[in-house]
PDB file of C-alpha atoms in Angstrom:
ATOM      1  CA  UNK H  85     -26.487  -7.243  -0.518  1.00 63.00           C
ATOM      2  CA  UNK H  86     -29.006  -5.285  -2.930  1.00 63.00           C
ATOM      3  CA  UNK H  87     -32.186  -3.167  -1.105  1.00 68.00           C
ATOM      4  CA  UNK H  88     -33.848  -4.163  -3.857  1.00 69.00           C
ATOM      5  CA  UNK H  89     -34.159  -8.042  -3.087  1.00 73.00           C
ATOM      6  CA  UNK H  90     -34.887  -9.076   0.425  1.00 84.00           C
ATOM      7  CA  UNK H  91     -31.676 -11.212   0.648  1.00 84.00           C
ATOM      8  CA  UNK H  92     -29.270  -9.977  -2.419  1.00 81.00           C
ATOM      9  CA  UNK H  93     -26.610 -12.543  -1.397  1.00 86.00           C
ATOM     10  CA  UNK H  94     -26.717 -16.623  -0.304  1.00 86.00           C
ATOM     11  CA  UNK H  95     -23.731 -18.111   2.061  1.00 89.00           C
ATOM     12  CA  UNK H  96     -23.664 -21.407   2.699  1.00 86.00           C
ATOM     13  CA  UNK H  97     -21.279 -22.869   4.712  1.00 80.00           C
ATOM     14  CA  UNK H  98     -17.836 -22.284   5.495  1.00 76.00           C
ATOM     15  CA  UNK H  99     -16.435 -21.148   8.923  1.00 78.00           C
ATOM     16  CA  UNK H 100     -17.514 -17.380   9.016  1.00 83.00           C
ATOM     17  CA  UNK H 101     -20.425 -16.317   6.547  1.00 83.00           C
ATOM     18  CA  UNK H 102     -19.002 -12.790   7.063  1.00 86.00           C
ATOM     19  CA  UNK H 103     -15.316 -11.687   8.382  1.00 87.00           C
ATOM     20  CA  UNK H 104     -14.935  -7.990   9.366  1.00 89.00           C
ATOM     21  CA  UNK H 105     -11.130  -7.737  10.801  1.00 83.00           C
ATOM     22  CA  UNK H 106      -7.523  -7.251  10.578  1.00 81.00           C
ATOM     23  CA  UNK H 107      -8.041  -3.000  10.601  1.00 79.00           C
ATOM     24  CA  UNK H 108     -10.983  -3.004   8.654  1.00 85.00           C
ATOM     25  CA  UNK H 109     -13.356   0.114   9.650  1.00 87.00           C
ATOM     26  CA  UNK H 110     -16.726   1.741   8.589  1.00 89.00           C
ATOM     27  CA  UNK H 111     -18.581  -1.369   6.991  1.00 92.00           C
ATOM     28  CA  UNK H 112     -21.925  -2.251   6.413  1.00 94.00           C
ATOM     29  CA  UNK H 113     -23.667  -5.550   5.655  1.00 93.00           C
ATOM     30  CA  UNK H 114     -27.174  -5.897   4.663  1.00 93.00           C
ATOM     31  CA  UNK H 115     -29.713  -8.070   2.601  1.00 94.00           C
ATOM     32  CA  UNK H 116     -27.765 -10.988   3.246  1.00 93.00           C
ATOM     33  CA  UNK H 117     -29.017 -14.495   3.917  1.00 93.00           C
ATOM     34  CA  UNK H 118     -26.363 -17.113   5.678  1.00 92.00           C
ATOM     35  CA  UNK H 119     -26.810 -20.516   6.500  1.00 89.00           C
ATOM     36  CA  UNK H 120     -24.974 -23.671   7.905  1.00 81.00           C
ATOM     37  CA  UNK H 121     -21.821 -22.327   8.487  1.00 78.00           C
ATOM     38  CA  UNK H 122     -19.379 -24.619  10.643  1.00 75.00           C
ATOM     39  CA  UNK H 123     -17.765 -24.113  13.813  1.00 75.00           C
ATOM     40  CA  UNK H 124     -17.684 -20.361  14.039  1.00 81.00           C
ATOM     41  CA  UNK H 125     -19.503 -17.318  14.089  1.00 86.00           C
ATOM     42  CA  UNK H 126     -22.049 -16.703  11.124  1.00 90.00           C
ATOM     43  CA  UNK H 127     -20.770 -12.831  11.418  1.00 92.00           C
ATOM     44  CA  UNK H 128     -17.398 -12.102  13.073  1.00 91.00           C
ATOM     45  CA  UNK H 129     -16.520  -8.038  13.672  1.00 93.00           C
ATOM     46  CA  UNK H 130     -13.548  -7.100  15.513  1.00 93.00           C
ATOM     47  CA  UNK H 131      -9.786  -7.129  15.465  1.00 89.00           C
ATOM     48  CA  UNK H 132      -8.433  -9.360  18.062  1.00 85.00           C
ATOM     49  CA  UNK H 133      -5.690  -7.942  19.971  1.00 84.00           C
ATOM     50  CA  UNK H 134      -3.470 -10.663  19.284  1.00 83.00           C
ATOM     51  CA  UNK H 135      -3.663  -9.355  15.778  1.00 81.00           C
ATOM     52  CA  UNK H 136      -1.351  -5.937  16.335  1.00 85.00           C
ATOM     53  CA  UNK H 137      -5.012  -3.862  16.754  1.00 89.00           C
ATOM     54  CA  UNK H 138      -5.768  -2.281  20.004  1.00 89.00           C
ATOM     55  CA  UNK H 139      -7.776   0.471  21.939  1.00 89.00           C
ATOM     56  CA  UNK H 140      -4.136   2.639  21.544  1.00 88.00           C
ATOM     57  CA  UNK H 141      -4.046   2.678  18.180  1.00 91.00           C
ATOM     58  CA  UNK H 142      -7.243   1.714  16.431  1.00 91.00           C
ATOM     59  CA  UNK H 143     -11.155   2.131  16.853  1.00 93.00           C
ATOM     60  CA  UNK H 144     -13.300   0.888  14.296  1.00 94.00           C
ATOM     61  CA  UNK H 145     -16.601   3.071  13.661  1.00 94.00           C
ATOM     62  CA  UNK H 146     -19.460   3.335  11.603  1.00 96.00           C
ATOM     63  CA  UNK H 147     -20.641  -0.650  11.938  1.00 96.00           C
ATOM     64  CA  UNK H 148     -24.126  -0.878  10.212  1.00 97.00           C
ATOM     65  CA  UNK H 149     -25.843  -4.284  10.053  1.00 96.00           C
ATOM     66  CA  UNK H 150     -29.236  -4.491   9.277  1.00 96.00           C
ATOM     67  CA  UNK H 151     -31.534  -6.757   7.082  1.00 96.00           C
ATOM     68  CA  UNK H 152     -30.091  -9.882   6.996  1.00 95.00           C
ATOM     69  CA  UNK H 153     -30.924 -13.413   7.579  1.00 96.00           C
ATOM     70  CA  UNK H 154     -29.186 -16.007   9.596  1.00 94.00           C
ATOM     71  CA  UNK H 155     -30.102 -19.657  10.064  1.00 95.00           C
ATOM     72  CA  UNK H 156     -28.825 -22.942  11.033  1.00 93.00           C
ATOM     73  CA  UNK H 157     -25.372 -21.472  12.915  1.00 91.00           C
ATOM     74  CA  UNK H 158     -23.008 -23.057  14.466  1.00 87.00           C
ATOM     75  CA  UNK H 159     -22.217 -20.504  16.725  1.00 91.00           C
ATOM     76  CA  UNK H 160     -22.596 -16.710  17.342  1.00 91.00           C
ATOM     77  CA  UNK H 161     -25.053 -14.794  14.900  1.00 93.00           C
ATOM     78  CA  UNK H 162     -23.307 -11.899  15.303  1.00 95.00           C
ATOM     79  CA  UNK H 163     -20.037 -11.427  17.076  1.00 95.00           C
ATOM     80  CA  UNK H 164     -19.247  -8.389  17.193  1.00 95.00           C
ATOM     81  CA  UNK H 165     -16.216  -6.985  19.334  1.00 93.00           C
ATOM     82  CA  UNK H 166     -14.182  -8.677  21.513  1.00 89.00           C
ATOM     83  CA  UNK H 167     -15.611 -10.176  24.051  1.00 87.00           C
ATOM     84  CA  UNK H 168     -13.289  -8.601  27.860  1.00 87.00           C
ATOM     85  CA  UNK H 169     -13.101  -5.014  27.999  1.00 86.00           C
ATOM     86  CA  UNK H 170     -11.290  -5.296  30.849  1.00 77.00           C
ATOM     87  CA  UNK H 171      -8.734  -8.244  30.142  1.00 74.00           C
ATOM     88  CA  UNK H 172      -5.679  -6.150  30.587  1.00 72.00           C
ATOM     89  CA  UNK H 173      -5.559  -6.809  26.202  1.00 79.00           C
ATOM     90  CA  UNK H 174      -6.618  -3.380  25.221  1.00 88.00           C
ATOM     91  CA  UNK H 175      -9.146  -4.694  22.869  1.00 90.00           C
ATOM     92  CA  UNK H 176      -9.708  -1.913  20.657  1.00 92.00           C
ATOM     93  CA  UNK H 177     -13.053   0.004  20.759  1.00 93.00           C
ATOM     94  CA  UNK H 178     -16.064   0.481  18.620  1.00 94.00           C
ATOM     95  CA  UNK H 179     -17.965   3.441  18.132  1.00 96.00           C
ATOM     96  CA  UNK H 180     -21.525   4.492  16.447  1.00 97.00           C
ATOM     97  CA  UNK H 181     -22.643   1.005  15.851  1.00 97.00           C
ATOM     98  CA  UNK H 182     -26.057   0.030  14.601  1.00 98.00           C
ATOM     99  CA  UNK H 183     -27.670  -3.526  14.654  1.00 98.00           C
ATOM    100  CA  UNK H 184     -31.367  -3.331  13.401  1.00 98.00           C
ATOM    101  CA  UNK H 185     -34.210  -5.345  11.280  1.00 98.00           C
ATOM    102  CA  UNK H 186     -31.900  -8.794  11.310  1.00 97.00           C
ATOM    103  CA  UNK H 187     -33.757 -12.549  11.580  1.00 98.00           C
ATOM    104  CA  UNK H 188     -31.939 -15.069  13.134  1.00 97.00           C
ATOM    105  CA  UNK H 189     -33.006 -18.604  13.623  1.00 96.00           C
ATOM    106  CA  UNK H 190     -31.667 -22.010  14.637  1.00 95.00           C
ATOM    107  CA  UNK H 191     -28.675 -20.565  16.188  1.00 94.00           C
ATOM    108  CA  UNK H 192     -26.009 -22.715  17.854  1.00 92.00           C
ATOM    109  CA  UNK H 193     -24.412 -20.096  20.501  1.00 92.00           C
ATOM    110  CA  UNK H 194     -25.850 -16.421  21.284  1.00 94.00           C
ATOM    111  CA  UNK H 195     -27.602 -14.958  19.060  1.00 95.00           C
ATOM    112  CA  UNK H 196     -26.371 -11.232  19.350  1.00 97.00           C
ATOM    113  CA  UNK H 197     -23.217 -10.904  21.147  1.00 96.00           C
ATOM    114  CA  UNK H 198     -21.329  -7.516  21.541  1.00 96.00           C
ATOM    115  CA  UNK H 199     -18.096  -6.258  23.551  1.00 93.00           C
ATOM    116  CA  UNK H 200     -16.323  -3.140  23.705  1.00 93.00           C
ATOM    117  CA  UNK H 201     -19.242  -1.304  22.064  1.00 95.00           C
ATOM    118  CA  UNK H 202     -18.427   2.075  23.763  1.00 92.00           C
ATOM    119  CA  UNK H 203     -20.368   4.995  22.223  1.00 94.00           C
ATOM    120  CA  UNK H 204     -23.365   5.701  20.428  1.00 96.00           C
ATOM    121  CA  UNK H 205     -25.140   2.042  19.938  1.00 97.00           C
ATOM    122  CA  UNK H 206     -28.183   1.074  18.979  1.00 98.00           C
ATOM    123  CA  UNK H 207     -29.434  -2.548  18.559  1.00 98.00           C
ATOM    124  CA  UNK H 208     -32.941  -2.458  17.583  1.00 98.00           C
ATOM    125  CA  UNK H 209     -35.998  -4.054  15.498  1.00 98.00           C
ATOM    126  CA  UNK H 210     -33.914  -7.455  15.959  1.00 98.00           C
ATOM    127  CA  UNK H 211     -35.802 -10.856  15.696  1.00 98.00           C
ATOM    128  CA  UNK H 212     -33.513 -14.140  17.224  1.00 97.00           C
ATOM    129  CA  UNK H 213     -35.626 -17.265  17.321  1.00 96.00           C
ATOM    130  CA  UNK H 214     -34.344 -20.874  19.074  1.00 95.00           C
ATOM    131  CA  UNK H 215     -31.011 -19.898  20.137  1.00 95.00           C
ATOM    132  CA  UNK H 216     -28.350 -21.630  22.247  1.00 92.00           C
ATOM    133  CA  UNK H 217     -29.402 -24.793  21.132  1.00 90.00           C
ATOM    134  CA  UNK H 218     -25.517 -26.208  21.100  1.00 88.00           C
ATOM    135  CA  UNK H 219     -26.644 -26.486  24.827  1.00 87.00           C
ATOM    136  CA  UNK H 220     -22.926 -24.621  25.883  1.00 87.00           C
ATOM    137  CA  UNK H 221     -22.213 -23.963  29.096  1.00 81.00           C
ATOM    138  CA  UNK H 222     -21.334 -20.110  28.226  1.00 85.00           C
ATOM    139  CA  UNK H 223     -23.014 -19.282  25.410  1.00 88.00           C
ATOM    140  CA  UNK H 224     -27.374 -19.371  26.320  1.00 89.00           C
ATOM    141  CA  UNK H 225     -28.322 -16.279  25.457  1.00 94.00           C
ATOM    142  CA  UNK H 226     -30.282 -14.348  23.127  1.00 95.00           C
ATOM    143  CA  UNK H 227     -28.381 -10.904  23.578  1.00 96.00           C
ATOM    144  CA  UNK H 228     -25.092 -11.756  25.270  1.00 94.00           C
ATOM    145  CA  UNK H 229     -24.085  -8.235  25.873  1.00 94.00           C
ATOM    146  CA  UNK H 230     -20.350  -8.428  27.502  1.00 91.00           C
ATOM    147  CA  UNK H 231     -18.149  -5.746  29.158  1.00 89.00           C
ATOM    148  CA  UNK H 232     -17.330  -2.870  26.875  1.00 90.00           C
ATOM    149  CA  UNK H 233     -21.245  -2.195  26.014  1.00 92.00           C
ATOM    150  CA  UNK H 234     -22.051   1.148  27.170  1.00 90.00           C
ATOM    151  CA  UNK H 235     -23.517   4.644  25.852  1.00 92.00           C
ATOM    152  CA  UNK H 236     -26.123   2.049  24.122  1.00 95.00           C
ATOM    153  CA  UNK H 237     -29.782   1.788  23.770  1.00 97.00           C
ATOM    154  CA  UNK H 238     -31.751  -2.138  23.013  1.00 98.00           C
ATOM    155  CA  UNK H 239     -34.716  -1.432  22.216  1.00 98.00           C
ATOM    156  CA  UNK H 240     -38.158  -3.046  20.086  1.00 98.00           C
ATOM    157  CA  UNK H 241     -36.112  -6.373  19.358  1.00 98.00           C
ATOM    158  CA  UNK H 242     -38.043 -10.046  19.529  1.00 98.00           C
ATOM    159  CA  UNK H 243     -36.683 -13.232  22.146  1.00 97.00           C
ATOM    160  CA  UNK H 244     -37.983 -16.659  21.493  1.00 95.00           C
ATOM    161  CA  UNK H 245     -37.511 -20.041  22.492  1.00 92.00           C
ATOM    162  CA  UNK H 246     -33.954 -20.474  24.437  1.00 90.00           C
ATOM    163  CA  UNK H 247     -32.743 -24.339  23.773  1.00 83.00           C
ATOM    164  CA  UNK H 248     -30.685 -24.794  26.627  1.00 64.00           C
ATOM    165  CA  UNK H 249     -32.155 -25.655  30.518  1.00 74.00           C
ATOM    166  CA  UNK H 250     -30.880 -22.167  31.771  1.00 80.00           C
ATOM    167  CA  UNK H 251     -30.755 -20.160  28.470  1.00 90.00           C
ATOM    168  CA  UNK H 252     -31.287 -16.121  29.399  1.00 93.00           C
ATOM    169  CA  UNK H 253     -32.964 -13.750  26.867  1.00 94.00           C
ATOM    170  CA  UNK H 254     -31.008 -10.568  27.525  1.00 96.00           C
ATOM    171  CA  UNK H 255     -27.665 -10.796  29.547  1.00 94.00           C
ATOM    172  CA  UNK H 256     -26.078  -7.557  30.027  1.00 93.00           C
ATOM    173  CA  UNK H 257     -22.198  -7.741  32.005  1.00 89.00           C
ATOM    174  CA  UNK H 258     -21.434  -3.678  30.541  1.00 88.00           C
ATOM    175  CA  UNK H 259     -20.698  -0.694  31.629  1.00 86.00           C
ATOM    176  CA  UNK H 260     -23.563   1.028  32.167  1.00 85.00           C
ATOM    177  CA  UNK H 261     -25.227   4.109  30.461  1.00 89.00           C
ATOM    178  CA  UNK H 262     -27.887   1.792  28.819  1.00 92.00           C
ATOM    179  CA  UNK H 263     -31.108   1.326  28.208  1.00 95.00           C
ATOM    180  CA  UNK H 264     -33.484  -1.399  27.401  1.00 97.00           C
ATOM    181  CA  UNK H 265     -37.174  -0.709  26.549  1.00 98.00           C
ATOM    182  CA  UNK H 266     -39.899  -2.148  24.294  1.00 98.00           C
ATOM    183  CA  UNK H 267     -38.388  -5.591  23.912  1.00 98.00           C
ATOM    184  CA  UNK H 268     -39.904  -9.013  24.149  1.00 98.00           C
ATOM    185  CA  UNK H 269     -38.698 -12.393  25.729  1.00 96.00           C
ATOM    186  CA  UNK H 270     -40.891 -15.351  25.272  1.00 95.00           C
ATOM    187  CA  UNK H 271     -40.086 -18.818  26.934  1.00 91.00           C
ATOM    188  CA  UNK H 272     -35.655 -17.796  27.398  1.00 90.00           C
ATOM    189  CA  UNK H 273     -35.984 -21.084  29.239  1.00 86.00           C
ATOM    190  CA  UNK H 274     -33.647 -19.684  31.893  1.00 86.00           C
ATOM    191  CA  UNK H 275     -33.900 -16.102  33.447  1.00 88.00           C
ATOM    192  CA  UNK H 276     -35.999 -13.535  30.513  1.00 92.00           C
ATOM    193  CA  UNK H 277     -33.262 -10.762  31.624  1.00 93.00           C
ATOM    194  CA  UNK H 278     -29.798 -10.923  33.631  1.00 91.00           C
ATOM    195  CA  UNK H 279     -27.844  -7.942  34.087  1.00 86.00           C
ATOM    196  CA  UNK H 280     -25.076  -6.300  36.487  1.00 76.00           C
ATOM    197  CA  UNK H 281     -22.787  -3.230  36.288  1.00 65.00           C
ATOM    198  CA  UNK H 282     -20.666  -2.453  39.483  1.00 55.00           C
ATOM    199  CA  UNK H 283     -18.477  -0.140  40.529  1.00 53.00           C
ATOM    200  CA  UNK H 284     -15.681  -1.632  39.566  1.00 54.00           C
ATOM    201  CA  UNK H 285     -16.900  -2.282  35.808  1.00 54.00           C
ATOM    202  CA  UNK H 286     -18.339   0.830  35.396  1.00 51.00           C
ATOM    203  CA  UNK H 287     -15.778   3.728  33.851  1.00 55.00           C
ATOM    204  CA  UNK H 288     -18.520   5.748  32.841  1.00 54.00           C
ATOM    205  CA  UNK H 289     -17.770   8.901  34.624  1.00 56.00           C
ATOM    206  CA  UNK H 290     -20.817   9.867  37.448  1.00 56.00           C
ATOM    207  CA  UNK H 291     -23.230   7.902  34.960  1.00 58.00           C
ATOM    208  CA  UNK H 292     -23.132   4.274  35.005  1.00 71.00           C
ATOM    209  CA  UNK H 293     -26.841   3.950  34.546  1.00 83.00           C
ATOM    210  CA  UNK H 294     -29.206   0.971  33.376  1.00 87.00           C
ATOM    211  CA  UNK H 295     -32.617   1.675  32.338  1.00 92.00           C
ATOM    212  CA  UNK H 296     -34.987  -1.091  32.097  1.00 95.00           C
ATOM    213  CA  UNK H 297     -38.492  -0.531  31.174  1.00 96.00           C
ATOM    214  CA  UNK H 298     -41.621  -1.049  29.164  1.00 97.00           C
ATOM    215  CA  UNK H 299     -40.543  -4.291  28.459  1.00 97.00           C
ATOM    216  CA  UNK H 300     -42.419  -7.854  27.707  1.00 96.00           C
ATOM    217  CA  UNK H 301     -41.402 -11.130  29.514  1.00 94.00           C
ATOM    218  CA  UNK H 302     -43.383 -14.157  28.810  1.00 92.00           C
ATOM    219  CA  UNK H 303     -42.868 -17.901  29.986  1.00 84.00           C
ATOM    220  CA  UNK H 304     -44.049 -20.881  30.351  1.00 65.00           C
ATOM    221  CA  UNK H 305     -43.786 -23.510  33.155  1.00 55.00           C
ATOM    222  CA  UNK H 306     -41.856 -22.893  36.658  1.00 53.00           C
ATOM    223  CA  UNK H 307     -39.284 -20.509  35.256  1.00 53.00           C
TER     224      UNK H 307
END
């Protein structure tokens, strides 16, 4: 987009609003306002292994994606590395990644979803409004934050108004060394926060940390 308009570019439709893949590396997207895309993710970042691009012989770096709208999505928001770190695939990794200032609404799957994140991340300053409302069976959260994340700090970003029975406002299945402070989740529907990291996950030598704190959970009714 253009930092001097709010939203420099419109999408509308199609199956991704946004494709970052096939080897591409050190990309930013910003000031960009998607909507009603079909059967896909609005933005999709990551090589798939099946593709020839793995953790032995590429790492994408230097992801930037900040100030940009999403509404009415099919699926993901953002989709952003494969999604099993540990699948025996070699997904490749992806290093010094920041998410920040991004509004997403109306959004069929997760709203954030990252895998294979590895070093220096930092999602902040988000805002994801009525997410998972596709009602799938795998896909209910706000932040679905798979294995792979680690070495990564969540922090200031806005929750609201989960669509599915069971829908979770932060679930974390990484690797540990993160942290998660200074965020809000109002009415998830399901659980506000979900997270685990054992031993067997964790490769994060003698420092497979989570840090949870100073945060702001909010709901309504018996959840």
């Amino acid at each position: 987009g253009w930092d001097a308009e709010e939203y420099g570019i419109l999408t509308t439709g199609g199956q991704f609003c946004v494709h970052v893949w096939e080897g591409s590396n050190k990309c930013e997207i910003d000031h960009i306002e998607s909507e009603e895309n079909n059967n896909h993710a609005c933005y999709s970042i990551k090589s798939d292994p099946s593709t020839g691009y793995n953790r032995n012989n590429f790492v994408m770096q230097n992801v930037f994606v900040h100030h940009n709208y999403m509404h009415e999505i099919a699926q993901e928001g953002i989709y952003m590395g494969y999604w099993n770190y540990e699948s025996g695939e070699d997904a490749h990794e992806i290093h010094n990644v920041r998410v920040y200032a991004n509004k997403l609404n109306n959004i069929g799957y997760d709203g954030i979803q990252l895998g294979c994140t590895t070093m220096d991340v930092e999602v902040y300053g988000n805002e994801i409004r009525n997410y998972a409302t596709a009602k799938h069976q795998y896909h209910t959260a706000g932040f679905q934050l798979n294995t792979g994340v680690m070495n990564a700090k969540f922090y200031n970003n806005y929750v609201e108004d989960g669509s599915a029975g069971q829908s979770i406002g932060i679930l974390y299945h990484g690797n540990g060394a993160t942290e998660f402070f200074n965020n809000v989740v109002v009415n998830a529907g399901g659980r506000s926060i979900e997270m685990s990291c054992d031993d067997q996950r964790s490769n994060v030598p003698n420092n497979p940390y989570l840090r949870v704190y100073h945060n702001t959970l909010i709901t309504e009714g018996n959840n």
